[in-house]
Tab-separated table of N, CA and C in Angstrom:
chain	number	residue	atom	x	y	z
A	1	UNK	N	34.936	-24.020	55.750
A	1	UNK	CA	35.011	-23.016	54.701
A	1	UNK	C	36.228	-23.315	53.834
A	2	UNK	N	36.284	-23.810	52.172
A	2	UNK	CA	37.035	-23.796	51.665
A	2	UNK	C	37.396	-22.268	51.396
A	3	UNK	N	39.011	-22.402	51.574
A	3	UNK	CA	39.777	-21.220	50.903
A	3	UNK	C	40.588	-20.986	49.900
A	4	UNK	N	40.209	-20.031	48.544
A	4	UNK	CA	40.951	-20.105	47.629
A	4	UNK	C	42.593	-20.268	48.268
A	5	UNK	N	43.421	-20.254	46.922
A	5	UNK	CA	44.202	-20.140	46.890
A	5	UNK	C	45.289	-18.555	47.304
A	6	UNK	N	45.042	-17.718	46.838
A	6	UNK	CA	45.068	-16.540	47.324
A	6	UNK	C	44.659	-16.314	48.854
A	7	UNK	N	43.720	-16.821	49.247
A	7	UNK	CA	43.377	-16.539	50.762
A	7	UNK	C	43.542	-17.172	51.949
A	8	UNK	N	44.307	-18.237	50.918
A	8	UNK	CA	45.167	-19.201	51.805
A	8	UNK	C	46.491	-18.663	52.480
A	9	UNK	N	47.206	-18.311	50.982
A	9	UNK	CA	48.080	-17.973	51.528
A	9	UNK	C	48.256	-16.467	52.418
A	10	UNK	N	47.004	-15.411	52.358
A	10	UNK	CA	46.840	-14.557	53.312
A	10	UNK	C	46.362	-15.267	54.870
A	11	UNK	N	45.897	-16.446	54.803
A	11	UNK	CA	45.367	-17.092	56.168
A	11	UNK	C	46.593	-17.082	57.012
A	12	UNK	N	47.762	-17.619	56.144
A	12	UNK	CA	49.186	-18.576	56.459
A	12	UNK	C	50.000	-17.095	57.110
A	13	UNK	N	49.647	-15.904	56.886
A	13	UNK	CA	50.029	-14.502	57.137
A	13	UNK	C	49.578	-14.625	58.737
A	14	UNK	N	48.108	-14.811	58.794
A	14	UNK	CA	47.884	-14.089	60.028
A	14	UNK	C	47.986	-15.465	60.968
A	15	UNK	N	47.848	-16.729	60.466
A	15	UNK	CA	48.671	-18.244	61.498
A	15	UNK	C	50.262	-16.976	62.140
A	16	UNK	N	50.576	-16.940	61.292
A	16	UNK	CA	52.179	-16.601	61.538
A	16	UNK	C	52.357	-15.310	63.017
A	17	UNK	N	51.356	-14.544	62.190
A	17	UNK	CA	51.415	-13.256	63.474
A	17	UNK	C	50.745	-14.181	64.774
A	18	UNK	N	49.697	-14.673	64.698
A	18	UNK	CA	49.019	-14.984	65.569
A	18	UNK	C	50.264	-15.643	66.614
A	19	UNK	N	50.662	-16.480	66.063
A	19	UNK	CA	51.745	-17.418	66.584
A	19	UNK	C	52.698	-16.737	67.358
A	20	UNK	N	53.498	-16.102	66.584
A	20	UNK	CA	54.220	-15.158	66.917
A	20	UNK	C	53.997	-13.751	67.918
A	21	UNK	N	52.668	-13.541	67.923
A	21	UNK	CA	52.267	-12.822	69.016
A	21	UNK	C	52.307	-13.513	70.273
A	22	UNK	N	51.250	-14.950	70.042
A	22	UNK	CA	51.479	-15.176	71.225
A	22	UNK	C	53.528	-15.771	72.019
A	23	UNK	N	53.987	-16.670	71.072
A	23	UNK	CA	55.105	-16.398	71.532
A	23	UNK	C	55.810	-15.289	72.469
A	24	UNK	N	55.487	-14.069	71.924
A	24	UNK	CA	56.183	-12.862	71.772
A	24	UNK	C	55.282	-12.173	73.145
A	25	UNK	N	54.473	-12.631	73.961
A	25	UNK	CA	53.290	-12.591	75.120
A	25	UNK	C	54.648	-12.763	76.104
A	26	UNK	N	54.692	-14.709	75.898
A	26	UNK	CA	55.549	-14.907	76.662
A	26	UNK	C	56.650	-14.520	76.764
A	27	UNK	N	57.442	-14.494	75.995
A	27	UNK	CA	58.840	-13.508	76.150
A	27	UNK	C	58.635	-11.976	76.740
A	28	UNK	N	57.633	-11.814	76.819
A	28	UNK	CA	57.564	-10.198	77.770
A	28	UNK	C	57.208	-10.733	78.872
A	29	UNK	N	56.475	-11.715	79.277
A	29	UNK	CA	56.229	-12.094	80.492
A	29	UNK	C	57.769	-12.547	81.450
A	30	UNK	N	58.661	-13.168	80.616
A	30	UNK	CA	59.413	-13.535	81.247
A	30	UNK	C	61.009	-12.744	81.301
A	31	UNK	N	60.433	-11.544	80.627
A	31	UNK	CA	61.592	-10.403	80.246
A	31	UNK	C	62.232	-10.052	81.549
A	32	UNK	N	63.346	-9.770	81.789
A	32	UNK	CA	64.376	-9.186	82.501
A	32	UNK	C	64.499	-7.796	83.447
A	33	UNK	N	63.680	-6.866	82.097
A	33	UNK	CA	63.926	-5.652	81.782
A	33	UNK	C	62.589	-4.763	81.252
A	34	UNK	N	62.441	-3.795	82.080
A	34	UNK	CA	60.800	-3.148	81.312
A	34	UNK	C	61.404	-2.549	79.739
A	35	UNK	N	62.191	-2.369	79.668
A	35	UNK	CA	63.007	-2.175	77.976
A	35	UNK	C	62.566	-3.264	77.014
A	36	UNK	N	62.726	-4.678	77.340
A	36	UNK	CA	62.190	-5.513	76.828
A	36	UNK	C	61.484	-6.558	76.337
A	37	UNK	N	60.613	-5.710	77.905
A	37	UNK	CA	58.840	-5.809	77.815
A	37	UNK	C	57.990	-5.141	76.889
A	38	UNK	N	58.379	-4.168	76.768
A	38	UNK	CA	58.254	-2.902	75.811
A	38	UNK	C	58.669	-3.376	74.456
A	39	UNK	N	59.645	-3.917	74.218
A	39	UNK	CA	59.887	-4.170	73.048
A	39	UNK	C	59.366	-5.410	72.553
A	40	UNK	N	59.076	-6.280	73.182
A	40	UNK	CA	57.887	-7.342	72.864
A	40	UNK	C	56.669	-6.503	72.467
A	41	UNK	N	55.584	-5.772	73.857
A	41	UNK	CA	54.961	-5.191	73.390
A	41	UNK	C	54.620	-4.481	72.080
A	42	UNK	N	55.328	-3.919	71.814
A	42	UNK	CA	55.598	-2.777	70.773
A	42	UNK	C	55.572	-4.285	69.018
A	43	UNK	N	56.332	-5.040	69.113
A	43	UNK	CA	55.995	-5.847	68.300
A	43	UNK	C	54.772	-6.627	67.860
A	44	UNK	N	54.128	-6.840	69.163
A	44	UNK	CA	52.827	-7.499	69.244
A	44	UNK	C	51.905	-6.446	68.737
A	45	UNK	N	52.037	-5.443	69.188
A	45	UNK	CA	51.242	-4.671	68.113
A	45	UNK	C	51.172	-4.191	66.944
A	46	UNK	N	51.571	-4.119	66.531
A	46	UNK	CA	52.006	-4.772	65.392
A	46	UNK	C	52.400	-5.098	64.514
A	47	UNK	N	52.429	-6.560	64.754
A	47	UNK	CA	52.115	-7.905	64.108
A	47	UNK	C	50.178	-7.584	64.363
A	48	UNK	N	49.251	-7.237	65.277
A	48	UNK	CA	47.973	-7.361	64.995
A	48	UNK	C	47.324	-6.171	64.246
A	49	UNK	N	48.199	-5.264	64.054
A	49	UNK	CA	47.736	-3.883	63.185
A	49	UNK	C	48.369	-4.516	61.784
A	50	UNK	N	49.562	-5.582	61.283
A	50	UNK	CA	49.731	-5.863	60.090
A	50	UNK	C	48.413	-6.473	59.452
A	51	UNK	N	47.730	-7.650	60.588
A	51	UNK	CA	46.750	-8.827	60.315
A	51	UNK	C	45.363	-8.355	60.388
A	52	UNK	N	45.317	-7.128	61.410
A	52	UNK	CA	43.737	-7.133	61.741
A	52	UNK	C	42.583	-7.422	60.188
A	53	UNK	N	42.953	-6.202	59.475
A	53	UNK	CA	42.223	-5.654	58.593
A	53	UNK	C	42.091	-7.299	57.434
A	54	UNK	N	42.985	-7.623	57.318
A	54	UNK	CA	43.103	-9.681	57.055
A	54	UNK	C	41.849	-10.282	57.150
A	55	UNK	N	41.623	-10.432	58.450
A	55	UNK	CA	40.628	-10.868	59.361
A	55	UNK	C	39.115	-10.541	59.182
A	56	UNK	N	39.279	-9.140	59.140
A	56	UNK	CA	37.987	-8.344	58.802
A	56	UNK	C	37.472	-8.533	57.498
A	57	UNK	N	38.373	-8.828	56.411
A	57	UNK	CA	38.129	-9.007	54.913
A	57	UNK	C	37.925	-10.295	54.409
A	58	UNK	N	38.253	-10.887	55.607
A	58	UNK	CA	38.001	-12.620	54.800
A	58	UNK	C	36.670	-13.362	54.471
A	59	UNK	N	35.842	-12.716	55.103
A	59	UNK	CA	34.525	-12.655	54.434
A	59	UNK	C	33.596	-12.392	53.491
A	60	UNK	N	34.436	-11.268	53.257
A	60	UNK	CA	34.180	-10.805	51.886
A	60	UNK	C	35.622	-10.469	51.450
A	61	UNK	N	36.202	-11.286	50.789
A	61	UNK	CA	37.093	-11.093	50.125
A	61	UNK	C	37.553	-10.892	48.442
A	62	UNK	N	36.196	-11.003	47.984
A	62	UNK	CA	36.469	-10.465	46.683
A	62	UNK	C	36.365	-8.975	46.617
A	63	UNK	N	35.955	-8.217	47.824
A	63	UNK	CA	36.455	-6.812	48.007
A	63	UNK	C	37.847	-6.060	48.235
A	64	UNK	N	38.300	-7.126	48.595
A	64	UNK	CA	39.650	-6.660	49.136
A	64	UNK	C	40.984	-6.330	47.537
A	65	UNK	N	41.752	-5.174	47.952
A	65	UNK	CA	42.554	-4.851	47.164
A	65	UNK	C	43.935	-5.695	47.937
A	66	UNK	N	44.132	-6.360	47.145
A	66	UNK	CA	45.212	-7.406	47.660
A	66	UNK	C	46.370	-6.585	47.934
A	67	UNK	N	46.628	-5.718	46.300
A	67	UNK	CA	48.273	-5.267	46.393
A	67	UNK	C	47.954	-3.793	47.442
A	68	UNK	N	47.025	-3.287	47.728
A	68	UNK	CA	46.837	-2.194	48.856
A	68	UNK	C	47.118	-2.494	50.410
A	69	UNK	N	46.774	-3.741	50.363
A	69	UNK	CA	46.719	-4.438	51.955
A	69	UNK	C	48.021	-5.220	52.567
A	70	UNK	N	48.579	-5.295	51.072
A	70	UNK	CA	50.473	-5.846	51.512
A	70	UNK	C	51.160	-4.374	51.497
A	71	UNK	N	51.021	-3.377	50.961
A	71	UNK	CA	52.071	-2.224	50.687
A	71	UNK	C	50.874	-1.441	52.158
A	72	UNK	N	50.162	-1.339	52.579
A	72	UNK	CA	49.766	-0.600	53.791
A	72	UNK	C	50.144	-1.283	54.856
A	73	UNK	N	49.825	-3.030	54.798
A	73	UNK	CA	50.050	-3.530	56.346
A	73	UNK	C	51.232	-3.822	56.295
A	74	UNK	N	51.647	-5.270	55.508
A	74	UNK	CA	52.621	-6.070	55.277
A	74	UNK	C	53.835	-5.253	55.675
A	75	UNK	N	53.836	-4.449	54.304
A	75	UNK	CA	55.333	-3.914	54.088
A	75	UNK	C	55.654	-2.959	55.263
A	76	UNK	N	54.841	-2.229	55.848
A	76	UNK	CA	55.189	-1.353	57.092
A	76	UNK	C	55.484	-2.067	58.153
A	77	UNK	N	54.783	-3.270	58.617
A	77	UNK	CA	55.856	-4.619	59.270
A	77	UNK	C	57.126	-4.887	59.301
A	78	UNK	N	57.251	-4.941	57.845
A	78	UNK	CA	58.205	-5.358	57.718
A	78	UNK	C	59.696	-4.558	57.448
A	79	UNK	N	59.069	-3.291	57.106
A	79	UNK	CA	60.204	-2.158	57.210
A	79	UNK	C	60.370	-2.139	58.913
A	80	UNK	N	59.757	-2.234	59.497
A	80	UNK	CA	60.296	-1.955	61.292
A	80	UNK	C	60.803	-3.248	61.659
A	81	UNK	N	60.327	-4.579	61.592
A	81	UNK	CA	60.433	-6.212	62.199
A	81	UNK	C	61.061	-7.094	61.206
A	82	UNK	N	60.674	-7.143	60.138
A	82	UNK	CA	61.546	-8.079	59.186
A	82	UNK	C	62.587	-8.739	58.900
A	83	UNK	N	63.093	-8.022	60.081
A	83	UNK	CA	64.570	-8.721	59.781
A	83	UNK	C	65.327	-9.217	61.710
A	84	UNK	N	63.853	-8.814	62.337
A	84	UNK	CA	63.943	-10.224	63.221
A	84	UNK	C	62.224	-11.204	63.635
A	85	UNK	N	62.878	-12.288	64.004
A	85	UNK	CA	61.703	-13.423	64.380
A	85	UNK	C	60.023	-12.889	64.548
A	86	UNK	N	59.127	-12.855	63.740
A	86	UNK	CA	59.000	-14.245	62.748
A	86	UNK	C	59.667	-13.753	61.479
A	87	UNK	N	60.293	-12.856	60.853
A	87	UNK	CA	60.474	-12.613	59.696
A	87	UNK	C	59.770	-11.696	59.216
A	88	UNK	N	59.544	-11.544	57.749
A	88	UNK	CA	58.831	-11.084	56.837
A	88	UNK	C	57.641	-11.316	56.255
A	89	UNK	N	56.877	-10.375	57.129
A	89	UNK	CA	55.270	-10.886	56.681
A	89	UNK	C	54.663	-11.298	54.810
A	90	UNK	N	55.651	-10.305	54.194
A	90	UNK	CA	55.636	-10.389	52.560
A	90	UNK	C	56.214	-11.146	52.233
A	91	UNK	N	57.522	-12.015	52.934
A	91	UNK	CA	58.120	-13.362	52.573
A	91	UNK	C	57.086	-14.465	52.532
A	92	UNK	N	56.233	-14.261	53.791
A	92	UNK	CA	55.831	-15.669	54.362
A	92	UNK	C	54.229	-15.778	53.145
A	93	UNK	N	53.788	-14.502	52.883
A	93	UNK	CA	52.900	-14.767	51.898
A	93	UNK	C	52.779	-14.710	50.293
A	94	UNK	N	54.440	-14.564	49.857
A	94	UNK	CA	55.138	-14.876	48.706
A	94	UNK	C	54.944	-16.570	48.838
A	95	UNK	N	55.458	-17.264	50.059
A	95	UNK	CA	55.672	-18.266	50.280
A	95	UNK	C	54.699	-19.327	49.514
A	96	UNK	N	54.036	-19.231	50.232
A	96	UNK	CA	52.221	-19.332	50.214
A	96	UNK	C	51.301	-19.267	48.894
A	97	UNK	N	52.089	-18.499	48.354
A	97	UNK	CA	51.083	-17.491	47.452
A	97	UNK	C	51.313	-18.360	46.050
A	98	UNK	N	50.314	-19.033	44.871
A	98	UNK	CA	50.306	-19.468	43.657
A	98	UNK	C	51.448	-18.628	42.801
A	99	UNK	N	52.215	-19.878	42.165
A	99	UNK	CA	53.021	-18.941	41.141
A	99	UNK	C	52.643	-17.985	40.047
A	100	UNK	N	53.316	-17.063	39.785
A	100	UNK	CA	52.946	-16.053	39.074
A	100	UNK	C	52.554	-16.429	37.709
């Protein structure tokens, strides 16, 4: 399946969570502390409540309201996680994303 440009760089969004979830598996597996098992947990979810709806739309994606689906998922990510590992879900698909 070729992917525009635009849905590329939403793909490169949910590579990132995906990744980062699973990472973020193991670091609770090998946590110390049910505090920061929990706090893995609590990240992993999400990171898959930022991406799910991603996923669900990529099929039909000329339905999707782009700037609705970064200011509902993205940015609520990233107001709680953003400013630790993986980063900023709205960075990483600025990244990505065709110049303006």
């Amino acid at each position: 399946m070729a992917l525009g440009t635009s849905k590329q760089a939403w793909f490169k969004v949910v590579q990132l969570a995906v990744t980062a979830s699973r990472s973020l598996a193991w670091q609770g597996q090998r946590a110390q502390s049910e505090e920061e098992r929990l706090y893995c947990l609590e990240q992993i979810a999400d990171l898959q409540d930022a991406i799910h709806v991603i996923v669900e739309l990529l099929p039909e994606w000329e339905r999707c309201d782009e700037k609705a689906l970064r200011a509902t998922f993205l940015e609520a990510y990233d107001q709680r996680w953003g400013h630790v590992p993986p980063g900023s879900l709205c960075e990483e698909l600025d990244r990505h994303s065709p110049p303006k």
